XYZ file of C-alpha atoms in Angstrom:
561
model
C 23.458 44.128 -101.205
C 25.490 40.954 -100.777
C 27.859 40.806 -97.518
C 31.284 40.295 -97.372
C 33.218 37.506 -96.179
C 33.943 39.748 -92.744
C 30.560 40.748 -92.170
C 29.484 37.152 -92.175
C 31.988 35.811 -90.077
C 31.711 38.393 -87.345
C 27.953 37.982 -87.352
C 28.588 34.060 -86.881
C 31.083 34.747 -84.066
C 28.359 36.666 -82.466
C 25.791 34.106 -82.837
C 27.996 31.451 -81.472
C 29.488 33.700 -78.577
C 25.594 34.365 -77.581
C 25.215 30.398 -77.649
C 28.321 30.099 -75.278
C 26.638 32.643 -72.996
C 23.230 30.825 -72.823
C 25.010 27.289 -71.754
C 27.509 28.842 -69.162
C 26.243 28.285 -65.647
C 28.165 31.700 -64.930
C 28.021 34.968 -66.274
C 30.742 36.639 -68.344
C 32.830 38.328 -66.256
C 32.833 35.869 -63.821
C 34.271 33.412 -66.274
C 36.775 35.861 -67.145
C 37.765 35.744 -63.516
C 38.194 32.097 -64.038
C 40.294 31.914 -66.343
C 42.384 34.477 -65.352
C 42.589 32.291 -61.759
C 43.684 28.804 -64.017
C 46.221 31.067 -65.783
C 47.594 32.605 -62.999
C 47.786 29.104 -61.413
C 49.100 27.199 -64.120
C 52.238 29.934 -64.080
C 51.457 31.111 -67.833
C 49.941 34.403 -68.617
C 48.892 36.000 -72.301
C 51.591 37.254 -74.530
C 51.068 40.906 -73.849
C 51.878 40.250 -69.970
C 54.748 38.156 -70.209
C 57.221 40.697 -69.725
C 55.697 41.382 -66.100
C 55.418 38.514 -65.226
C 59.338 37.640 -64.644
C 62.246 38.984 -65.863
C 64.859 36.995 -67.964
C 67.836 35.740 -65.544
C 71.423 34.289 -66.388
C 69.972 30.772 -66.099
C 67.088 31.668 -68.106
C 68.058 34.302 -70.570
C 64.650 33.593 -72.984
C 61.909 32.426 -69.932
C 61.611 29.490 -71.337
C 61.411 27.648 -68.362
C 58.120 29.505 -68.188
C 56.634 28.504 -71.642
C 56.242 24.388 -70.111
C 52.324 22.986 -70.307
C 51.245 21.294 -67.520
C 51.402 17.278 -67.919
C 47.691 17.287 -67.703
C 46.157 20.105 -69.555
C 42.786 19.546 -67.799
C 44.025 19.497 -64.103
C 47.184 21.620 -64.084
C 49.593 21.684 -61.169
C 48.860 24.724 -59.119
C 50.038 24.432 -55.667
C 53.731 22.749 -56.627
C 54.495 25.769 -58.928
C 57.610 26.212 -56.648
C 60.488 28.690 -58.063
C 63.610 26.635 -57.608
C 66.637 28.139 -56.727
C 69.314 25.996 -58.189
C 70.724 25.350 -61.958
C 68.510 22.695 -61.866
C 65.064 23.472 -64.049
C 63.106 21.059 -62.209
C 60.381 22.031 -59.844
C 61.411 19.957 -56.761
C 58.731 19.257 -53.736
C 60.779 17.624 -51.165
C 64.012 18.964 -49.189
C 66.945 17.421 -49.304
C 68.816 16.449 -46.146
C 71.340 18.823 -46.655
C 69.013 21.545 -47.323
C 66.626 20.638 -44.165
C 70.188 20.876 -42.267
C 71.002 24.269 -43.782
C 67.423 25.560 -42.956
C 66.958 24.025 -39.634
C 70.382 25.743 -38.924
C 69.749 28.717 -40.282
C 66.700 28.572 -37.740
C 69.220 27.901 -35.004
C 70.948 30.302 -35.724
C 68.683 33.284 -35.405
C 67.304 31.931 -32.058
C 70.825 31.753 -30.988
C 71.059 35.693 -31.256
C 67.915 36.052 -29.956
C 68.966 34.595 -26.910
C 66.797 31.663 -27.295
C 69.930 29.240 -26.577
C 67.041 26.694 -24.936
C 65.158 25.885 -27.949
C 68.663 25.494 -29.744
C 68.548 22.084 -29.780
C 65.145 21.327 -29.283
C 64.090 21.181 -32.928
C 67.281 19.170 -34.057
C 66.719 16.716 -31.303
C 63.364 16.238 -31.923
C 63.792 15.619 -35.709
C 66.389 13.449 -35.275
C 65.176 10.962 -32.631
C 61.536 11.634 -32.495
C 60.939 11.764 -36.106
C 63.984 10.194 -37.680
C 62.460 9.642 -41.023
C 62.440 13.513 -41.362
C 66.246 13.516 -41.612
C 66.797 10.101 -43.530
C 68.295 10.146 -46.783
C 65.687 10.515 -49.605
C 67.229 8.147 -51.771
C 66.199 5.412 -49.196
C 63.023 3.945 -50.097
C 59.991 4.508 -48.217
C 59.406 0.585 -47.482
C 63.090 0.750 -46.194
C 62.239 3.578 -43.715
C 59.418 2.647 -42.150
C 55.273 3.125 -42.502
C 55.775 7.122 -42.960
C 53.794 8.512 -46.020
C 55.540 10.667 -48.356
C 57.356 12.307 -45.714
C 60.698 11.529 -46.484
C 62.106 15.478 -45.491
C 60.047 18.385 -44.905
C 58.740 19.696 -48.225
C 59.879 22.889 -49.278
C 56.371 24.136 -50.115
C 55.374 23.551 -46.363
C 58.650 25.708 -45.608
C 57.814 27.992 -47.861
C 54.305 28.795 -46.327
C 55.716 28.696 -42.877
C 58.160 31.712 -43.893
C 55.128 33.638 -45.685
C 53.328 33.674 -42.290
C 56.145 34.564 -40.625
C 57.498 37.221 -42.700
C 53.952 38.507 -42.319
C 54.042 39.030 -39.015
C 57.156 40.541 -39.203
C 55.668 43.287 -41.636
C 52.958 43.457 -38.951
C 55.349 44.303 -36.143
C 53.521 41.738 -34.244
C 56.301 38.638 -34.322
C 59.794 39.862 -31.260
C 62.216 37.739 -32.081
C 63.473 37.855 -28.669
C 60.175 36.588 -27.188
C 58.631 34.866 -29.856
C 60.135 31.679 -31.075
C 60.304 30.946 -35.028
C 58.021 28.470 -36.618
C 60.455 25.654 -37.937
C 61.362 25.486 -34.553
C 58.213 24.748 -32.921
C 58.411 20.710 -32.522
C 54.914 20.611 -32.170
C 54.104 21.636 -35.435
C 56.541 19.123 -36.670
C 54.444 16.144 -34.773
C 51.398 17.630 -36.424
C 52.863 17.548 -39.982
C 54.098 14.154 -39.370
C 50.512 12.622 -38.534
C 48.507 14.464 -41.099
C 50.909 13.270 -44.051
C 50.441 9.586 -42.552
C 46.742 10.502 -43.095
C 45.527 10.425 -39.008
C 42.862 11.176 -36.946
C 44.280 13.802 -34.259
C 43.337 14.495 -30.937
C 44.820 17.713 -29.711
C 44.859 17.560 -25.364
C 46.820 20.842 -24.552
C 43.767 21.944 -22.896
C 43.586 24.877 -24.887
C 42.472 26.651 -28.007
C 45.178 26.945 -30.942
C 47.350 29.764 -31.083
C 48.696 31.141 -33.693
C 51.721 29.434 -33.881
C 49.827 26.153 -34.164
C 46.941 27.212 -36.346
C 50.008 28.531 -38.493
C 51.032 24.954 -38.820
C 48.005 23.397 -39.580
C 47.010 25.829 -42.850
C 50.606 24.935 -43.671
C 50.323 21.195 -43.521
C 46.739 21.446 -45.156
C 48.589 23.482 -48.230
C 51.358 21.207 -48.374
C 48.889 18.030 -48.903
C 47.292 19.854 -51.183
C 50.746 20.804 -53.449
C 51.540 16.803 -52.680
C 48.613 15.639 -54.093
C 48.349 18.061 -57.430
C 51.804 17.490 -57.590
C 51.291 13.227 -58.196
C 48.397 14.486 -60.482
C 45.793 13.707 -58.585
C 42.668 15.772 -58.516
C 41.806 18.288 -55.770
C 38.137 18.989 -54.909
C 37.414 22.478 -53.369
C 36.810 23.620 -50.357
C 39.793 21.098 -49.624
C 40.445 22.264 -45.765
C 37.360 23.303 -43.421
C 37.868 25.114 -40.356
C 34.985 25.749 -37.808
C 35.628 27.826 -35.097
C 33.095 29.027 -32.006
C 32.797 33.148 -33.070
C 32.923 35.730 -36.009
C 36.506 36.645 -34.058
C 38.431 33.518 -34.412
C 37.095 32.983 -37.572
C 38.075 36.696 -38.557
C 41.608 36.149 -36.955
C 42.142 32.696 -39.048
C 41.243 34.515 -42.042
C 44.034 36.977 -41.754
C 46.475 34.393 -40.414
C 45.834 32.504 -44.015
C 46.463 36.030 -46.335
C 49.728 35.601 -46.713
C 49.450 32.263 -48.475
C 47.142 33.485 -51.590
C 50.388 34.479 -53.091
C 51.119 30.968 -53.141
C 47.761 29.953 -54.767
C 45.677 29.112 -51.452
C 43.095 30.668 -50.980
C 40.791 30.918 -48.183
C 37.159 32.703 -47.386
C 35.829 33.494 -44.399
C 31.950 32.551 -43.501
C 30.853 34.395 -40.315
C 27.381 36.138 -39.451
C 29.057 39.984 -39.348
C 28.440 39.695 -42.968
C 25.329 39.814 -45.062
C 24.156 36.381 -46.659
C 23.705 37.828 -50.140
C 27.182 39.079 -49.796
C 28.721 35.622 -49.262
C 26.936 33.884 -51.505
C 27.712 36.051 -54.707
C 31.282 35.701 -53.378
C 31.259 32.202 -52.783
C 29.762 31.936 -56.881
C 33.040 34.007 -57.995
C 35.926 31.829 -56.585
C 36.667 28.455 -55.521
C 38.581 28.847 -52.164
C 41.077 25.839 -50.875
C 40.180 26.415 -47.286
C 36.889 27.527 -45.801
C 36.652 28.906 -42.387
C 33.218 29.494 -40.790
C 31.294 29.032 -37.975
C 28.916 26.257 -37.779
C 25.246 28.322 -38.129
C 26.540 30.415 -40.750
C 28.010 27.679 -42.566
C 24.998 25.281 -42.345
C 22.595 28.773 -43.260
C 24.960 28.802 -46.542
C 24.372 24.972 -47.205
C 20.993 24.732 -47.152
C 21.013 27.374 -49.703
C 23.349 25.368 -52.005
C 25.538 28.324 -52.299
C 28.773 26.665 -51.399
C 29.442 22.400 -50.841
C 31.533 20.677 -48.089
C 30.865 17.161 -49.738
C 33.985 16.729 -50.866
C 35.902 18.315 -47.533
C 39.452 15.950 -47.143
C 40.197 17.819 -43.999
C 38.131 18.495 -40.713
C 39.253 20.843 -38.309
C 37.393 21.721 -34.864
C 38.931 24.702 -32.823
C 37.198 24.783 -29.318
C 35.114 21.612 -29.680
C 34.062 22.549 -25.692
C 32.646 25.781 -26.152
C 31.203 24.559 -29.630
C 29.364 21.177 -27.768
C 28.042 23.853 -24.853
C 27.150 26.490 -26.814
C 24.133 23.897 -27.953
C 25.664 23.644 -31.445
C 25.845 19.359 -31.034
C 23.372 19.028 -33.458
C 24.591 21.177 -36.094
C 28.109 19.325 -35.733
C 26.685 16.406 -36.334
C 24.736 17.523 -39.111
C 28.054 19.041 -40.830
C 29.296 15.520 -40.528
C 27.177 13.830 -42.145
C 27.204 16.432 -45.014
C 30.753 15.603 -45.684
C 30.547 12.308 -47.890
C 33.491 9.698 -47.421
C 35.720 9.620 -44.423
C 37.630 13.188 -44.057
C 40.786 13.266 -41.608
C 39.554 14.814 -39.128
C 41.644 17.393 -36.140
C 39.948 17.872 -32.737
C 41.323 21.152 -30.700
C 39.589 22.105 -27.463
C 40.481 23.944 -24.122
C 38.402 21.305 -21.992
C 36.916 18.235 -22.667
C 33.769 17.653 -20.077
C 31.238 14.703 -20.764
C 29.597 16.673 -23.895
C 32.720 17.364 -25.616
C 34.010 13.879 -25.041
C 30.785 11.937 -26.400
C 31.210 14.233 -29.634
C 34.771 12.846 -29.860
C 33.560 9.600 -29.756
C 30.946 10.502 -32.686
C 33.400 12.223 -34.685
C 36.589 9.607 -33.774
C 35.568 6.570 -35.262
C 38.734 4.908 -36.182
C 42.187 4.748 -34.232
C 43.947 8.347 -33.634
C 46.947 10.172 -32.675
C 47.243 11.685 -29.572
C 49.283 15.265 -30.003
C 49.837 17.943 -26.580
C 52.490 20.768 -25.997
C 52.852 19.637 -22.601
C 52.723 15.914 -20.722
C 50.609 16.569 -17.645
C 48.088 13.989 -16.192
C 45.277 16.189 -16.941
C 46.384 16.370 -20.803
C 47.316 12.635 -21.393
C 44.143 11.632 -19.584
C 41.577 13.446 -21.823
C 38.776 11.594 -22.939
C 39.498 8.543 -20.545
C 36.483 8.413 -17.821
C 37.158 7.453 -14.191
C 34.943 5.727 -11.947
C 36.385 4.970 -8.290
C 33.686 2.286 -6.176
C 33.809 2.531 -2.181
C 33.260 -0.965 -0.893
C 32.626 -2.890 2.117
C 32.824 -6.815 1.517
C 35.251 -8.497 -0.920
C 31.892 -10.414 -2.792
C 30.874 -6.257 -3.667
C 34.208 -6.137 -5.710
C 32.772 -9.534 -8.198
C 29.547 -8.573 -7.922
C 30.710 -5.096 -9.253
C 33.126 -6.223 -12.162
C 30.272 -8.575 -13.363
C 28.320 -5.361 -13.863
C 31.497 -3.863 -15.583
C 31.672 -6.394 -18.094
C 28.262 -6.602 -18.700
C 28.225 -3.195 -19.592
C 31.142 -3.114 -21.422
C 29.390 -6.176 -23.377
C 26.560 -4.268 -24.265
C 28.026 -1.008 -25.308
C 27.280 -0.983 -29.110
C 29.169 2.277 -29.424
C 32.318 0.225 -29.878
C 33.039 -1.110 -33.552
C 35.044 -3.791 -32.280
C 35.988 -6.359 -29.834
C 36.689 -5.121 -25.591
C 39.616 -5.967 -24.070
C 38.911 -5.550 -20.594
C 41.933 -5.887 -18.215
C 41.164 -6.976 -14.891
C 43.916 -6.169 -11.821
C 44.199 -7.944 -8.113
C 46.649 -7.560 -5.705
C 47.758 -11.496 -5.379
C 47.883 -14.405 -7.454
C 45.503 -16.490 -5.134
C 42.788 -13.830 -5.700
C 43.531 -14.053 -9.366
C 42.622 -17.376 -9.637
C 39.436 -16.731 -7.335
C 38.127 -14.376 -9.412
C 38.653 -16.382 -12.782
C 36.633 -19.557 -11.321
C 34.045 -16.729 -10.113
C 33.971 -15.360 -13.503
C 34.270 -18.890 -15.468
C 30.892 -19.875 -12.984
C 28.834 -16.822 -14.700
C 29.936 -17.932 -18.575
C 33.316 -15.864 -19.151
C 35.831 -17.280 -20.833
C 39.175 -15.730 -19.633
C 42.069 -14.942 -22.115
C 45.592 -16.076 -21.874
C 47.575 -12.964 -20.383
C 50.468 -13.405 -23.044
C 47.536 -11.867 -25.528
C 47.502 -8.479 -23.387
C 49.306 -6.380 -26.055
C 47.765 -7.755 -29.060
C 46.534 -5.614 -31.950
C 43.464 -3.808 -30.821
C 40.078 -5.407 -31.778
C 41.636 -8.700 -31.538
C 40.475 -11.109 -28.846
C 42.832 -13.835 -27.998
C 42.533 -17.365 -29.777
C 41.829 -19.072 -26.115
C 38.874 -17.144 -25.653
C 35.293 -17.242 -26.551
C 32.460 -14.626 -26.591
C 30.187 -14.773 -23.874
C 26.405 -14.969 -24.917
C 26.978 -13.320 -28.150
C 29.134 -10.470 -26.205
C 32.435 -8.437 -27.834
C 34.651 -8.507 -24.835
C 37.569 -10.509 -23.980
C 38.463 -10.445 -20.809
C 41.971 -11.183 -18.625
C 43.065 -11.253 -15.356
C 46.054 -10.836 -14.153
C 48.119 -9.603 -10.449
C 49.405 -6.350 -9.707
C 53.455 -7.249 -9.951
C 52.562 -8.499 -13.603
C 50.932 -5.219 -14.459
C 53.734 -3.056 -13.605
C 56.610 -4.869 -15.484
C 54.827 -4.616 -18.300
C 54.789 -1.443 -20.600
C 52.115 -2.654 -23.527
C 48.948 -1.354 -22.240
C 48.234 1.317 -24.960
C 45.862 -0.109 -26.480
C 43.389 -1.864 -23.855
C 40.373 0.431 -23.717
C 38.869 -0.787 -20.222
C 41.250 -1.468 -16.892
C 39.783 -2.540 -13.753
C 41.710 -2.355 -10.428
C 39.667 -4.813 -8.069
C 42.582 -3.219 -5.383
C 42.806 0.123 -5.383
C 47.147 0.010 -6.467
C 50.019 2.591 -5.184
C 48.656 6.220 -6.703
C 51.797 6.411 -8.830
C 51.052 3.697 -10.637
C 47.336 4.564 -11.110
C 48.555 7.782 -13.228
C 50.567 5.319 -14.964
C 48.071 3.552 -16.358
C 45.861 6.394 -16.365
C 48.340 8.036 -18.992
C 49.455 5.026 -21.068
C 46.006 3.459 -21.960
C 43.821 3.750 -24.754
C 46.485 6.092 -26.622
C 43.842 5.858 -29.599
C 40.645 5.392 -28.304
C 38.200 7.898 -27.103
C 36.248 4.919 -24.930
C 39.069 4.671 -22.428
C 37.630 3.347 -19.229
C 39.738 2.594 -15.577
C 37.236 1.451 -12.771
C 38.924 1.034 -9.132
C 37.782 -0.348 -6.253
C 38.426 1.942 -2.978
C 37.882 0.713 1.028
C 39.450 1.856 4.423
C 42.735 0.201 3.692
C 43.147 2.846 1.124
C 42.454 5.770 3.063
C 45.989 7.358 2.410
C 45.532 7.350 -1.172
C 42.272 9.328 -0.313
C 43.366 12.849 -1.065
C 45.772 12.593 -4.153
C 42.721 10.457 -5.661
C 40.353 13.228 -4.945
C 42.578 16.133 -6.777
C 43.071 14.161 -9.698
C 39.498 13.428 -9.970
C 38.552 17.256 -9.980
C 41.544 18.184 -11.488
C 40.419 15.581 -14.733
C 36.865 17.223 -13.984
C 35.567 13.228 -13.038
C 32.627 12.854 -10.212
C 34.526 12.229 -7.012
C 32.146 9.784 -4.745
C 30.947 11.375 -1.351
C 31.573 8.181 0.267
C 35.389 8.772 -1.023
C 34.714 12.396 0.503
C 33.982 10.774 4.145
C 37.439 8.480 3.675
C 39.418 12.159 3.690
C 37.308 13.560 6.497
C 37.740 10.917 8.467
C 41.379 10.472 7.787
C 41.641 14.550 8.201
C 40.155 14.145 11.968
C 42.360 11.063 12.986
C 45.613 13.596 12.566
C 46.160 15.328 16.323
């Protein structure tokens, strides 16, 4: 019996649909799921759901504004799929300054009636002066403005996921607007966004672990890079944003601090050992989340079964870096690293940061970062900087001593780049005693006008010293403190121990993006009143305090009547 044309063609269709099966990597329903994700994304649906997806409006009587194609079929825009609220049909990514006015306002104004009147003008202030690119006029061009990065207002998508967390909490009964302050006004957050759309390092010195309100922030500026990027068409590689945190809580509580933003395509899973492996890995095969938040054994367990890969990671984030260094996890860290190919930006959050957390800054903070804290106390601006105070006896200890300095400082090979050690007397004459003592033992001195040169740079009057990477000046205490471009000089040496305020100044303005930040000071008898403020900033900073510095407060203690 000869077959009809339909019984041939459907037996074809099977035979090629059982081809299609045998070369998909996946199995049939989970390509289904798929699809149905890059359709959702894309903002197009089949014909028999386009009448729930969105109903017709004044502006849009036929949905047409629905019916567009992506400009690249292949890679369409997920993330930037904004609705816009105007006449305008065009999907806009950026604010306007009018409309960052009317929201930042709008802001004001419902901390106004909450009787927040203090943070009123906190936010304005801060974007105007502090960050005055975000309230520049867009039409300006970015060479015109100044070095900032596609940050010309804040982006409406970064608003928009700011408000989703928000009105979460809200539904959750867990956000008092009388207590509570709103998220557009929180100018740290703002700081934050500003850094991470220039593309830095950051180096987070509160001296705590994120709250809410910041990690809020951060999976809002990691899903606004991500709508900035798909938005210029470029492509996104998954898991885009990884989070490690030190327990299955945190992890748990970042998970549902992210929920609200899978309505607006991000989507994040949670890796943590209260679940089974088997369980994550058949849900890591069935979706391709934008952010990943695990803790480090779980997440290295789940690599080294190939079920999920952080290769292609963009952004780094470390909450409790402390408690992760000294729970004995170092190793894995580093390990995590080095799994992530390329150089990821990379955000360090921690409560404390002791010797162990400090040297895995120093691993992970290779190139020059920003420095980002809610408050400005010694203990915060001084993370990360070591302190070493010397007790002395005889003036030739104190040359004897800074030779060893430099020498050391010569032969660290942790450093990339050239050391620009700084070293301090009390007088001119003892200046130029120390730079013929130092010019006797092969040091070539730089001209102090070169002081506030770029970083790295060693001045063109100076020359290595047996094959070393430091460049070394000397210069008197009254020249110190007029000047206010120390920032980036990594290692300060005070051969005379200076007044204590001006220690914490220079304890808090160098090395502003180094992790290697070193200030040495020499300490005798003379110096005996500066013994007890010296010793509570040491402890306070959680630095060794010398016992021979001990014996200059108990002796100065037993003196009183």
């Amino acid at each position: 019996m000869v077959k009809g044309d339909d019984a041939v063609r459907r037996k074809r269709n099977k035979a090629d649909r059982k081809r299609m099966r045998k070369d998909s990597n996946v199995s049939a329903r989970v390509a289904s799921i798929i699809a149905a994700k890059r359709r959702r994304q894309s903002g197009k649906r089949r014909t028999c759901e386009g009448m729930c997806f969105s109903l017709p409006t004044p502006e849009d009587p036929f949905n047409d504004r629905h019916e567009k194609k992506p400009t690249d079929a292949k890679k369409p825009l997920k993330h930037s799929q904004v609705p816009s609220t105007g006449k305008d049909s065009k999907l806009k990514v950026n604010v306007s300054h009018q409309d960052l006015e009317k929201v930042v306002k709008r802001s004001l104004r419902k901390l106004k009636d909450a009787g927040q009147e203090n943070d009123k003008w906190t936010s304005l202030t801060h974007l105007s002066k502090n960050n005055p690119m975000v309230l520049q006029d867009p039409s300006i061009g970015r060479s015109e403005q100044g070095p900032l990065r596609n940050t010309d207002s804040l982006s409406k998508f970064l608003v928009l996921c700011l408000n989703a967390i928000q009105n979460a909490w809200i539904k959750e009964g867990t956000f008092d607007g009388d207590k509570d302050r709103y998220l557009l006004a929180n100018t740290w957050g703002i700081d934050l966004w500003t850094y991470c759309s220039n593309g830095s390092d950051i180096l987070e010195t509160s001296g705590s672990n994120l709250c809410r309100e910041q990690m809020a922030w951060v999976v809002s500026t990691a899903a606004d890079i991500v709508s900035r990027k798909e938005k210029e068409g470029q492509y996104v590689a998954t898991p885009f944003l990884l989070i490690l945190v030190s327990s299955q809580e945190e992890a748990i509580k970042v998970r549902s601090l992210c929920k609200p933003l899978k309505s607006l395509g991000i989507h994040t899973v949670c890796l943590h050992p209260g679940a089974s492996v088997d369980h994550q890995v058949q849900g890591l095969r069935s979706c391709e989340p934008e952010f990943l938040v695990s803790t480090p054994e779980r997440l290295m367990e789940l690599v080294s079964l190939r079920a999920i890969d952080i290769s292609n990671v963009s952004l780094l984030a470390l909450n409790g870096l402390e408690t992760l260094s000294s729970g004995g996890l170092v190793d894995i860290l580093k390990v995590i690293r080095c799994q992530i190919h390329g150089d990821p930006q990379i955000l360090i959050f921690s409560d404390f940061y002791g010797n162990v957390s400090t040297s895995m800054v120093q691993h992970l903070l290779v190139r020059p970062f920003c420095r980002l804290s809610l408050d400005d106390s010694v203990v915060s601006l001084s993370a990360c900087i070591t302190q070493s105070v010397y007790v002395y006896t005889f003036e030739d200890d104190q040359f004897l001593k800074a030779i060893e300095i430099l020498k050391e400082a010569s032969g660290n090979q942790s450093r990339p780049h050239h050391v620009r050690v700084l070293l301090v007397v009390k007088t001119s004459d003892k200046a130029e005693q120390l730079i013929t003592f130092l010019e006797a033992e092969g040091f070539n001195i730089c001209h102090e006008s070169n002081l506030g040169g770029s970083k790295g740079a060693p001045s063109t009057q100076s020359h290595e010293h047996s094959g070393s990477r430091v460049a070394v000046s000397v210069i008197d205490e009254q020249k110190l403190f007029s000047r206010t471009d120390i920032k980036d000089l990594e290692v300060v040496v005070f051969l005379d121990f200076p007044p204590f305020d001006e220690y914490v100044r220079i304890l808090t303005t160098m090395a502003r993006q180094s992790a290697d930040g070193m200030l040495h000071s020499f300490f005798c008898k003379a110096n005996a009143s500066s013994a007890a403020p010296l010793i509570k900033l040491l402890e306070e900073c959680a630095q060794p305090v010398p016992d021979n510095l001990r014996n200059y407060l108990n002796s100065s203690s037993m003196s009183k009547p």
